[in-house]
Every structure is written in structure tokens, then in C-alpha cells.
Amino acid sequence: MGSQPLAPGRSASQRALLTREILARATELFGAQGYEKTTLNDIAAAVGISRSALYHYIASKEQLLVMLMDELSRSLDEAVAAMRNTAHTPEDKLRIFVAELVRHRAEHPDPFRLINQSDSTLPDSVRAQHLRARKTVLTELSAVIEEGIGAGVFQTDDVRIAALTVVGMCNWVAWWFTAGKERGAEEIANQVSQAAVDMLRGRGRTPEAWPDAGAAFDSLRLSLDIIERSLKVKEAS
Amino acid sequence: MGSQPLAPGRSASQRALLTREILARATELFGAQGYEKTTLNDIAAAVGISRSALYHYIASKEQLLVMLMDELSRSLDEAVAAMRNTAHTPEDKLRIFVAELVRHRAEHPDPFRLINQSDSTLPDSVRAQHLRARKTVLTELSAVIEEGIGAGVFQTDDVRIAALTVVGMCNWVAWWFTAGKERGAEEIANQVSQAAVDMLRGRGRTPEAWPDAGAAFDSLRLSLDIIERSLKVKEAS
């Protein structure tokens, strides 16, 4: 450790690079031994610099949590923007938003779990930002589900429960995904987003739960398309 | 605190009652200030007994985690038994298992979050039991999904991802459910279990993803039933 003396006058890009490295090592340590138990000495040692050099980059352990939370908020804003910019139908909006969330959970499980784990012990500012982020996810998902219900493509008993169920699908990825061991993040994002759409389309319900004959006619047309396609495939082969 | 002297000779039922009380207060404290930061003194004070009296009931903080984990394992066994004993079709099995998990997460969010939060810092024996429990949930769900695929009622690209997606729906309830504030646990259990079934029936897929014309004929019959029912309702009114 402390192999190189680190002057405060380093270039901005070097500075950004080392700050990123500090954040990554700290997140690993928080995950492995808990936030409370991790000291700034541990973090400095893991990065390979002295504790006093570390202070050129971060002021406190708490500041690391603030930086992690900022990153989570930024990625959430990107997910919202991706959904709003590229999707038109409620199904596509849901698909894109869920896929973005899943990708993020798969690629950054540690910071996400850390923020959700320490919930009650988070510093006030981080906790407030965390609650805002949770609220944004819920509000955006609820709006898309409402839109789908309005368009007659989604159905659910309670929009809030449905939205939170979708949130659970996405967030839990941070608890089970292991890079390299599982199928790729992209494949998982695709399947989970399709699962969310299937869940909300709810076409598998019993007839009693169907809204009206209109939906049945839609389904009828779809069934006929499938049979027609199936016959054509047979003829062609 | 320490209002009553507690002799080791108390009756078994009194003992069980106080042990349960200790476990409940400890779980609250772990949630509020973190497992690491909570001391046996804090727990004794919250229960209203002295630290030496506490030692008549539990030997260590670690033992409390073991007891919490035992309770989680027991409730999981009950969920598995409920599914196996009462359900016949894959849909009903899935519905019952998911509902049991959701009910449990809604009724005991704190111990469940604690065990999942401290993951890497859990004592070895508790960690091993926790991983076994996670594996049981995944194995049972995967088996039901496979059974449903075999019976032609479920469809999914990857059984493991589908099972973990359902696990996420259930587990996340421990992060958002607040007793009294939300709809009741029973209502949530019903909606989430229906959501899991809808997700796996996946009838909302595009024609390309449908397996064959057989499923389309099933859907056709269902659509005709609905239209017939709808016409009868109109005639009757």
C-alpha cells in the first residue's frame, strides 16, 4: 500500500479514474464485511494507497454512499428517458423500462443491494434520495400500467400491487445474478421484460375475469392468424 | 429494565413466551440500527430485563440469527407442504406456493430482510441454512414450472430465470409491504399469485412465439365461450 505518493495536483481524468477505483473497492468491501465494519483504512489498503492519500479523493465513508446513490439515481433517470424517448405503446414502454432496470441490477448488484440493505442505517440525505428513487420507479411503472389499462391491453386488480410486483422481478436480479455464471444480462433482461408484459396482459385468466366480448374477438383473430400460419408452414414443408 | 428477577426455573410456556419476545425485540433492533451495531445490552433493555437475565434465554446474538433462520425454514417447509397437499394442477400449485411465500414476506418482513441483508456477514451455519432455503424455493418453483410446461399450460424461454422472476415478486413484498397501510396481506397474496400464473401462461405472446396450432385452438374455444357468455348476458338483461 501507499506505493506512490499522490499529489493533489493530478490531472482531472486521473483523479476521476482513481475515485472510481476507490468507489469500486469500497463497494466490494461493504458487500463482503458490511458497511459498518469497513474502515477507511480497509478501503485505502484495498486500493493500494495510504489513508492520507485517500483523503485527497473522499472525505468520509458516508461520501462514498452518497456517490453510489448518485450513480443509482443517474441510471434510473436514464431508464426513464429510454422508455419515454423510444417507446410508443404501453407494452413497449414497460418492456424497455423493465429491461433497463434488470440490466442495471445485473451489472451493479453490489451498490444496489447495499443501498437497499442499509435502508434504516443510511445517512439522512442518502436515505431521502433512495426513497425518491423508489418513488420514481413506482410512479413511472404505475403510469405505464394505467396507460395500458386505458388502451385495453393490460388488466390488473390493483395498479400499485402490480407495479410493485414488477419492481420485485427486476430488483431481485441483484440478489441472484452472477456475471459469467448465468445467462447474460441481456438475455435475462429480455425474458423478465416479456414476463412483465405477459403478466399484465393477463390473457390467461378465466373467462369470468375477462372484461368483455371485445377482448375475446381480439383473441379469436389472433388464434386464427396462428392457425393460418401453422397451416401455411405445413403446406410449405 | 430488569424489573423482575428471572429464575431459570420458570415454566416452559413462560420461557417460550419470553424467548419469543426477545426474538421479536431483537429483530426490530437489528432492522432499526443494524445487526452489527446492536448489543445484547440493547436487546435486554428493549425487553425490559437485565443482561444477566437475558443469558437465561439466549447465549449470544448469533443464536438469535439461528432462531430466526429456523423460523424461516419452518415456514418454507409449510409452504411446500401446503402446495403438495392441496393442489393438483400446476397452476394451483404455483398459486398456492406463491401465496404462501407472499403471506410470509408480508407478515414477517424484518427477519426475512435481515437474513437477506447480512448475507455475506452471516455466521457460517446460518448462511448455509439460508442458501439451502433459497435452493429449496428455486427447486420447488422450477419443478412446478416444468410440470406446467409438460402439461402445455405454461411456457417460458428459461425455467430458471422464470422461477427466479417469481421469487423476486414474492420476496420484494418484504421491502414494500407495511401492515395496516396497504391492502391486506391476503389480497396481495391473491394478486401476486395470479400475476405469477398469468406470467407463465404467457398467452399474450406474439404469434411467432406460440408453440403450435393446438394452443391456438384452445384459445379459440375459450374466446368462443366468452362471446357466447357475453351474448347470453345481453339477452338476459
Coordinates of C-alpha atoms in Angstrom, one line a residue:
Chain A
M1 CA 0.0 0.0 0.0
G2 CA 1.0 3.6 -0.5
S3 CA 3.3 2.6 -3.3
Q4 CA 3.0 6.0 -5.0
P5 CA 2.8 9.4 -3.4
L6 CA -0.3 11.1 -4.7
A7 CA -0.2 14.8 -5.1
P8 CA -3.5 16.8 -5.1
G9 CA -2.4 18.3 -8.4
R10 CA -3.1 15.2 -10.5
S11 CA -5.0 15.6 -13.8
A12 CA -8.8 15.6 -13.7
S13 CA -9.0 12.3 -15.6
Q14 CA -6.5 10.6 -13.3
R15 CA -8.5 11.9 -10.4
A16 CA -11.8 10.6 -11.8
L17 CA -10.2 7.2 -12.5
L18 CA -8.9 6.7 -9.0
T19 CA -12.1 8.0 -7.4
R20 CA -13.9 5.4 -9.5
E21 CA -11.5 2.7 -8.3
I22 CA -11.9 3.7 -4.7
L23 CA -15.7 3.5 -5.1
A24 CA -15.5 0.1 -6.7
R25 CA -13.2 -1.4 -4.0
A26 CA -15.3 0.2 -1.2
T27 CA -18.5 -1.3 -2.6
E28 CA -16.8 -4.7 -2.6
L29 CA -15.7 -4.3 1.0
F30 CA -19.1 -3.1 2.1
G31 CA -20.6 -6.2 0.5
A32 CA -18.1 -8.6 1.9
Q33 CA -17.9 -7.4 5.5
G34 CA -20.7 -4.9 5.9
Y35 CA -20.8 -1.1 5.7
E36 CA -20.4 -0.6 9.5
K37 CA -17.4 -2.8 9.8
T38 CA -15.5 -1.4 6.9
T39 CA -13.0 1.4 7.8
L40 CA -11.3 4.0 5.6
N41 CA -8.1 2.1 6.3
D42 CA -9.5 -1.1 4.8
I43 CA -10.5 0.9 1.7
A44 CA -7.1 2.6 1.4
A45 CA -5.4 -0.8 1.7
A46 CA -7.7 -2.4 -0.9
V47 CA -6.9 0.4 -3.4
G48 CA -3.2 0.3 -2.5
I49 CA -2.8 3.9 -1.3
S50 CA -2.3 5.4 2.2
R51 CA -5.1 6.6 4.3
S52 CA -3.9 10.2 4.0
A53 CA -3.7 9.9 0.2
L54 CA -7.3 8.6 0.3
Y55 CA -8.4 11.8 1.9
H56 CA -7.4 13.7 -1.3
Y57 CA -10.3 11.9 -3.0
I58 CA -13.0 11.3 -0.5
A59 CA -13.8 13.0 2.8
S60 CA -15.7 10.1 4.5
K61 CA -17.2 6.7 4.2
E62 CA -20.6 8.5 4.1
Q63 CA -19.5 10.3 1.0
L64 CA -19.0 7.0 -0.8
L65 CA -22.6 6.1 -0.1
V66 CA -23.7 9.5 -1.5
M67 CA -21.7 8.8 -4.6
L68 CA -23.2 5.3 -5.0
M69 CA -26.7 6.7 -4.6
D70 CA -26.0 9.4 -7.2
E71 CA -25.0 6.7 -9.6
L72 CA -28.1 4.7 -8.9
S73 CA -30.3 7.9 -9.4
R74 CA -28.5 8.7 -12.7
S75 CA -29.1 5.2 -14.1
L76 CA -32.7 5.4 -13.1
D77 CA -33.1 8.7 -14.9
E78 CA -31.5 7.1 -18.0
A79 CA -34.0 4.2 -17.8
V80 CA -36.9 6.7 -17.6
A81 CA -35.5 8.6 -20.5
A82 CA -35.0 5.5 -22.6
M83 CA -38.6 4.5 -22.1
R84 CA -40.0 7.9 -22.9
N85 CA -37.8 8.6 -25.9
T86 CA -38.1 5.3 -27.8
A87 CA -41.3 3.6 -26.9
H88 CA -44.9 4.4 -28.0
T89 CA -47.2 1.6 -27.0
P90 CA -47.6 0.8 -23.2
E91 CA -46.2 -2.7 -23.8
D92 CA -43.1 -1.4 -25.4
K93 CA -42.7 1.2 -22.6
L94 CA -43.0 -1.5 -20.0
R95 CA -40.6 -3.7 -21.9
I96 CA -37.9 -1.0 -22.2
F97 CA -38.2 0.2 -18.6
V98 CA -38.1 -3.3 -17.1
A99 CA -35.1 -4.3 -19.4
E100 CA -33.2 -1.2 -18.3
L101 CA -33.8 -1.9 -14.6
V102 CA -32.8 -5.6 -15.0
R103 CA -29.7 -4.7 -16.9
H104 CA -28.7 -2.3 -14.2
R105 CA -29.4 -4.7 -11.3
A106 CA -27.4 -7.4 -13.1
E107 CA -24.4 -5.1 -13.8
H108 CA -24.3 -3.3 -10.5
P109 CA -25.7 -5.7 -7.9
D110 CA -23.4 -4.7 -5.0
P111 CA -24.3 -1.0 -4.8
F112 CA -27.9 -1.7 -5.3
R113 CA -28.1 -4.3 -2.6
L114 CA -26.0 -2.1 -0.3
I115 CA -28.4 0.9 -0.6
N116 CA -31.4 -1.4 0.0
Q117 CA -29.7 -3.3 2.8
S118 CA -28.6 -0.4 4.9
D119 CA -32.0 1.2 4.4
S120 CA -32.6 2.2 8.1
T121 CA -29.0 2.9 8.8
L122 CA -28.4 5.2 5.8
P123 CA -27.3 8.8 6.3
D124 CA -30.4 11.0 6.1
S125 CA -29.5 12.6 2.7
V126 CA -28.8 9.2 1.1
R127 CA -32.0 7.8 2.6
A128 CA -34.1 10.6 1.3
Q129 CA -32.6 10.2 -2.2
H130 CA -33.1 6.4 -2.0
L131 CA -36.8 6.9 -1.2
R132 CA -37.2 9.4 -4.0
A133 CA -35.7 6.9 -6.4
R134 CA -38.0 4.1 -5.2
K135 CA -41.0 6.5 -5.6
T136 CA -39.9 7.4 -9.2
V137 CA -39.8 3.8 -10.2
L138 CA -43.2 3.2 -8.7
T139 CA -44.7 6.3 -10.3
E140 CA -43.3 5.6 -13.7
L141 CA -44.4 1.9 -13.7
S142 CA -47.9 2.8 -12.4
A143 CA -48.3 5.4 -15.1
V144 CA -47.4 2.8 -17.8
I145 CA -49.7 0.2 -16.4
E146 CA -52.6 2.8 -16.2
E147 CA -51.9 3.7 -19.8
G148 CA -52.1 0.0 -20.8
I149 CA -55.3 -0.4 -18.9
G150 CA -56.7 2.6 -20.6
A151 CA -55.7 1.2 -24.0
G152 CA -57.3 -2.1 -23.2
V153 CA -54.1 -4.1 -23.4
F154 CA -53.3 -4.5 -19.7
Q155 CA -55.5 -5.7 -16.9
T156 CA -54.9 -5.9 -13.1
D157 CA -56.9 -5.7 -9.9
D158 CA -54.7 -3.1 -8.2
V159 CA -52.2 -0.9 -10.1
R160 CA -49.9 -0.3 -7.2
I161 CA -49.6 -4.0 -6.3
A162 CA -49.0 -4.8 -10.0
A163 CA -46.3 -2.1 -10.2
L164 CA -44.5 -3.3 -7.0
T165 CA -44.7 -6.9 -8.3
V166 CA -42.8 -5.8 -11.5
V167 CA -40.3 -3.9 -9.3
G168 CA -39.7 -7.1 -7.4
M169 CA -39.0 -9.1 -10.5
C170 CA -36.4 -6.5 -11.5
N171 CA -34.8 -5.8 -8.2
W172 CA -34.3 -9.3 -7.1
V173 CA -31.9 -9.8 -10.0
A174 CA -29.3 -8.1 -7.8
W175 CA -29.7 -11.0 -5.4
W176 CA -29.3 -13.9 -7.8
F177 CA -27.4 -12.8 -10.9
T178 CA -23.7 -13.8 -11.0
A179 CA -21.8 -12.4 -14.0
G180 CA -20.3 -15.2 -16.1
K181 CA -22.2 -18.0 -14.3
E182 CA -25.7 -17.3 -15.6
R183 CA -27.1 -16.5 -18.9
G184 CA -26.1 -13.0 -20.0
A185 CA -27.7 -9.8 -18.6
E186 CA -29.2 -9.1 -22.0
E187 CA -31.0 -12.5 -22.2
I188 CA -32.3 -12.1 -18.6
A189 CA -33.5 -8.5 -19.4
N190 CA -35.4 -9.8 -22.4
Q191 CA -37.1 -12.6 -20.6
V192 CA -38.0 -10.6 -17.5
S193 CA -39.4 -7.8 -19.5
Q194 CA -41.5 -10.2 -21.6
A195 CA -42.7 -11.8 -18.3
A196 CA -43.8 -8.4 -17.0
V197 CA -45.8 -7.8 -20.3
D198 CA -47.3 -11.3 -20.1
M199 CA -48.3 -10.8 -16.5
L200 CA -50.1 -7.6 -17.3
R201 CA -51.8 -8.7 -20.4
G202 CA -53.3 -11.5 -18.2
R203 CA -54.9 -13.2 -21.2
G204 CA -54.6 -16.5 -19.4
R205 CA -57.4 -15.6 -17.0
T206 CA -60.6 -17.5 -16.7
P207 CA -63.5 -16.2 -18.8
E208 CA -65.2 -14.7 -15.7
A209 CA -62.3 -12.3 -15.3
W210 CA -62.3 -11.2 -19.0
P211 CA -63.6 -7.7 -19.5
D212 CA -65.9 -8.3 -22.4
A213 CA -66.6 -9.9 -25.8
G214 CA -64.3 -7.3 -27.5
A215 CA -61.2 -8.8 -26.0
A216 CA -62.4 -12.3 -26.9
F217 CA -62.7 -11.2 -30.6
D218 CA -59.2 -9.9 -30.5
S219 CA -58.0 -13.2 -29.1
L220 CA -60.1 -15.0 -31.8
R221 CA -58.4 -13.1 -34.5
L222 CA -55.0 -13.9 -33.0
S223 CA -55.9 -17.6 -32.8
L224 CA -57.0 -17.7 -36.4
D225 CA -53.7 -16.0 -37.5
I226 CA -51.8 -18.6 -35.7
I227 CA -53.7 -21.5 -37.2
E228 CA -53.5 -20.0 -40.7
R229 CA -49.7 -19.5 -40.2
S230 CA -49.4 -23.1 -39.0
L231 CA -51.2 -24.5 -42.0
K232 CA -49.0 -22.5 -44.4
V233 CA -45.9 -23.8 -42.7
K234 CA -47.2 -27.4 -43.2
E235 CA -48.1 -26.7 -46.8
A236 CA -44.6 -25.3 -47.5
S237 CA -42.8 -28.2 -45.9
Chain B
M1 CA -35.3 -2.5 32.9
G2 CA -34.6 -5.6 35.0
S3 CA -37.9 -5.0 36.7
Q4 CA -38.3 -8.7 37.7
P5 CA -35.7 -11.2 38.7
L6 CA -35.9 -14.1 36.3
A7 CA -35.2 -17.6 37.7
P8 CA -34.1 -20.4 35.4
G9 CA -36.9 -22.5 36.9
R10 CA -39.8 -20.7 35.1
S11 CA -42.4 -22.8 33.4
A12 CA -41.7 -24.0 29.9
S13 CA -44.6 -21.9 28.4
Q14 CA -43.4 -18.7 30.2
R15 CA -39.9 -19.4 28.9
A16 CA -41.1 -19.9 25.3
L17 CA -43.1 -16.7 25.6
L18 CA -40.2 -14.6 26.8
T19 CA -37.8 -16.1 24.3
R20 CA -40.3 -15.2 21.5
E21 CA -40.5 -11.6 22.9
I22 CA -36.7 -11.4 23.0
L23 CA -36.5 -12.6 19.4
A24 CA -39.2 -10.0 18.3
R25 CA -37.4 -7.0 20.0
A26 CA -34.0 -8.1 18.7
T27 CA -35.3 -8.3 15.1
E28 CA -36.7 -4.8 15.4
L29 CA -33.4 -3.5 16.7
F30 CA -31.4 -5.3 14.0
G31 CA -33.7 -3.6 11.5
A32 CA -33.5 -0.2 13.0
Q33 CA -29.8 0.1 13.8
G34 CA -28.2 -2.9 12.0
Y35 CA -27.2 -6.3 13.3
E36 CA -23.5 -5.3 13.9
K37 CA -24.4 -2.3 16.0
T38 CA -26.9 -4.0 18.2
T39 CA -25.6 -5.3 21.5
L40 CA -27.1 -7.8 23.9
N41 CA -27.4 -4.8 26.3
D42 CA -29.7 -3.1 23.8
I43 CA -31.8 -6.2 23.5
A44 CA -32.1 -6.7 27.2
A45 CA -33.1 -3.1 27.6
A46 CA -35.8 -3.3 24.9
V47 CA -37.3 -6.4 26.5
G48 CA -37.1 -4.8 29.9
I49 CA -34.8 -7.4 31.6
S50 CA -31.2 -7.3 32.8
R51 CA -28.4 -8.6 30.6
S52 CA -27.7 -11.4 33.0
A53 CA -31.4 -12.4 32.9
L54 CA -31.2 -12.4 29.1
Y55 CA -28.5 -15.1 29.3
H56 CA -31.0 -17.5 30.8
Y57 CA -32.8 -17.4 27.4
I58 CA -30.2 -16.9 24.8
A59 CA -26.4 -17.5 24.7
S60 CA -25.4 -14.9 22.0
K61 CA -26.6 -12.6 19.3
E62 CA -25.6 -15.2 16.8
Q63 CA -28.1 -17.6 18.4
L64 CA -30.9 -15.1 17.7
L65 CA -30.0 -15.3 14.0
V66 CA -30.0 -19.1 14.1
M67 CA -33.5 -19.0 15.7
L68 CA -34.7 -16.5 13.0
M69 CA -33.3 -18.7 10.3
D70 CA -35.0 -21.8 11.8
E71 CA -38.4 -20.0 11.7
L72 CA -37.9 -19.0 8.1
S73 CA -37.0 -22.6 7.2
R74 CA -40.1 -23.9 9.0
S75 CA -42.4 -21.5 7.2
L76 CA -40.9 -22.5 3.9
D77 CA -41.5 -26.2 4.7
E78 CA -45.1 -25.4 5.5
A79 CA -45.4 -23.6 2.1
V80 CA -44.0 -26.6 0.3
A81 CA -46.3 -28.9 2.2
A82 CA -49.4 -26.7 1.5
M83 CA -48.6 -26.8 -2.2
R84 CA -48.1 -30.6 -2.3
N85 CA -51.1 -31.5 -0.1
T86 CA -53.8 -29.4 -1.6
A87 CA -53.0 -28.6 -5.2
H88 CA -53.3 -30.8 -8.2
T89 CA -52.9 -28.7 -11.3
P90 CA -49.6 -26.9 -11.9
E91 CA -51.5 -23.6 -11.9
D92 CA -52.9 -24.3 -8.5
K93 CA -49.6 -25.5 -7.1
L94 CA -47.9 -22.3 -8.3
R95 CA -50.8 -20.2 -7.0
I96 CA -50.6 -21.8 -3.5
F97 CA -46.9 -21.7 -3.2
V98 CA -46.6 -18.1 -4.3
A99 CA -49.5 -17.0 -2.0
E100 CA -47.8 -18.8 1.0
L101 CA -44.5 -17.0 0.3
V102 CA -46.1 -13.6 -0.2
R103 CA -48.1 -14.0 3.1
H104 CA -44.9 -14.9 4.9
R105 CA -43.0 -11.9 3.5
A106 CA -45.8 -9.6 4.3
E107 CA -46.2 -10.9 7.9
H108 CA -42.5 -11.2 8.8
P109 CA -40.6 -8.7 6.7
D110 CA -38.0 -7.9 9.2
P111 CA -36.4 -11.3 9.8
F112 CA -36.6 -12.0 6.1
R113 CA -34.8 -8.8 5.1
L114 CA -32.3 -9.3 7.9
I115 CA -31.3 -12.7 6.7
N116 CA -31.0 -11.5 3.1
Q117 CA -29.3 -8.3 4.1
S118 CA -26.5 -9.7 6.2
D119 CA -25.9 -12.4 3.6
S120 CA -22.1 -12.2 3.5
T121 CA -21.7 -11.4 7.2
L122 CA -23.9 -14.3 8.4
P123 CA -22.4 -16.9 10.7
D124 CA -21.4 -20.0 8.6
S125 CA -24.2 -22.3 9.9
V126 CA -26.9 -19.7 9.3
R127 CA -25.5 -18.8 5.9
A128 CA -25.5 -22.5 4.9
Q129 CA -29.2 -22.9 6.0
H130 CA -30.1 -19.7 4.2
L131 CA -28.5 -21.0 1.0
R132 CA -30.4 -24.3 1.4
A133 CA -33.7 -22.5 1.8
R134 CA -33.0 -20.4 -1.3
K135 CA -32.2 -23.6 -3.2
T136 CA -35.4 -25.2 -2.0
V137 CA -37.6 -22.4 -3.2
L138 CA -35.9 -22.4 -6.6
T139 CA -36.1 -26.2 -6.9
E140 CA -39.8 -26.3 -6.0
L141 CA -40.7 -23.5 -8.3
S142 CA -38.7 -24.9 -11.2
A143 CA -40.4 -28.3 -10.7
V144 CA -43.9 -26.7 -10.8
I145 CA -43.0 -24.7 -13.9
E146 CA -41.5 -27.7 -15.7
E147 CA -44.7 -29.6 -14.8
G148 CA -46.8 -26.8 -16.3
I149 CA -44.7 -26.8 -19.5
G150 CA -45.2 -30.5 -19.7
A151 CA -48.9 -30.2 -19.3
G152 CA -49.0 -27.5 -22.0
V153 CA -50.3 -24.7 -19.7
F154 CA -47.1 -22.8 -19.0
Q155 CA -44.5 -21.5 -21.4
T156 CA -41.2 -19.8 -20.9
D157 CA -37.7 -19.5 -22.5
D158 CA -35.7 -20.4 -19.5
V159 CA -37.2 -22.2 -16.5
R160 CA -34.5 -21.0 -14.0
I161 CA -35.0 -17.3 -15.0
A162 CA -38.7 -17.7 -14.8
A163 CA -38.5 -19.3 -11.3
L164 CA -36.2 -16.5 -10.1
T165 CA -38.5 -13.9 -11.5
V166 CA -41.4 -15.4 -9.5
V167 CA -39.1 -15.5 -6.4
G168 CA -38.5 -11.8 -6.9
M169 CA -42.2 -10.9 -7.0
C170 CA -42.7 -12.7 -3.7
N171 CA -39.5 -11.7 -1.8
W172 CA -39.8 -8.0 -2.7
V173 CA -43.0 -7.8 -0.7
A174 CA -40.8 -7.8 2.4
W175 CA -39.4 -4.5 1.2
W176 CA -42.6 -2.7 0.4
F177 CA -45.5 -4.1 2.5
T178 CA -46.5 -2.1 5.6
A179 CA -49.1 -3.7 7.7
G180 CA -52.2 -1.6 8.1
K181 CA -51.1 0.9 5.5
E182 CA -51.5 -1.2 2.4
R183 CA -54.1 -3.6 1.2
G184 CA -54.2 -6.7 3.4
A185 CA -51.6 -9.5 3.0
E186 CA -54.3 -11.8 1.8
E187 CA -55.4 -9.5 -1.1
I188 CA -51.7 -9.0 -2.1
A189 CA -51.1 -12.8 -1.9
N190 CA -54.0 -13.4 -4.3
Q191 CA -53.0 -10.8 -6.8
V192 CA -49.3 -11.8 -6.9
S193 CA -50.1 -15.5 -7.2
Q194 CA -52.5 -14.7 -10.1
A195 CA -49.7 -12.5 -11.6
A196 CA -47.3 -15.4 -11.5
V197 CA -49.8 -17.7 -13.2
D198 CA -50.6 -15.1 -15.9
M199 CA -46.9 -14.5 -16.5
L200 CA -46.3 -18.2 -17.1
R201 CA -49.4 -18.9 -19.1
G202 CA -47.9 -16.2 -21.4
R203 CA -50.9 -16.2 -23.7
G204 CA -50.3 -12.6 -24.6
R205 CA -47.3 -13.5 -26.7
T206 CA -47.0 -12.7 -30.3
P207 CA -48.0 -15.4 -32.7
E208 CA -44.3 -16.1 -33.6
A209 CA -43.7 -17.2 -30.0
W210 CA -46.7 -19.6 -29.8
P211 CA -45.8 -23.2 -29.8
D212 CA -48.3 -24.6 -32.3
A213 CA -51.9 -24.6 -33.7
G214 CA -53.1 -26.7 -30.8
A215 CA -52.7 -23.9 -28.3
A216 CA -54.5 -21.6 -30.8
F217 CA -57.5 -24.0 -30.9
D218 CA -57.6 -23.9 -27.1
S219 CA -57.6 -20.2 -27.2
L220 CA -60.3 -20.2 -29.9
R221 CA -62.6 -22.3 -27.8
L222 CA -62.0 -20.0 -24.8
S223 CA -62.8 -16.9 -26.9
L224 CA -66.0 -18.5 -28.2
D225 CA -67.1 -19.4 -24.7
I226 CA -66.6 -15.8 -23.7
I227 CA -68.5 -14.4 -26.7
E228 CA -71.3 -16.9 -26.0
R229 CA -71.5 -15.9 -22.4
S230 CA -71.4 -12.3 -23.3
L231 CA -74.4 -12.7 -25.7
K232 CA -76.4 -14.6 -23.1
V233 CA -75.8 -11.9 -20.6
K234 CA -77.1 -9.3 -23.1
E235 CA -80.2 -11.4 -23.9
A236 CA -81.0 -11.9 -20.2
S237 CA -80.7 -8.1 -19.5

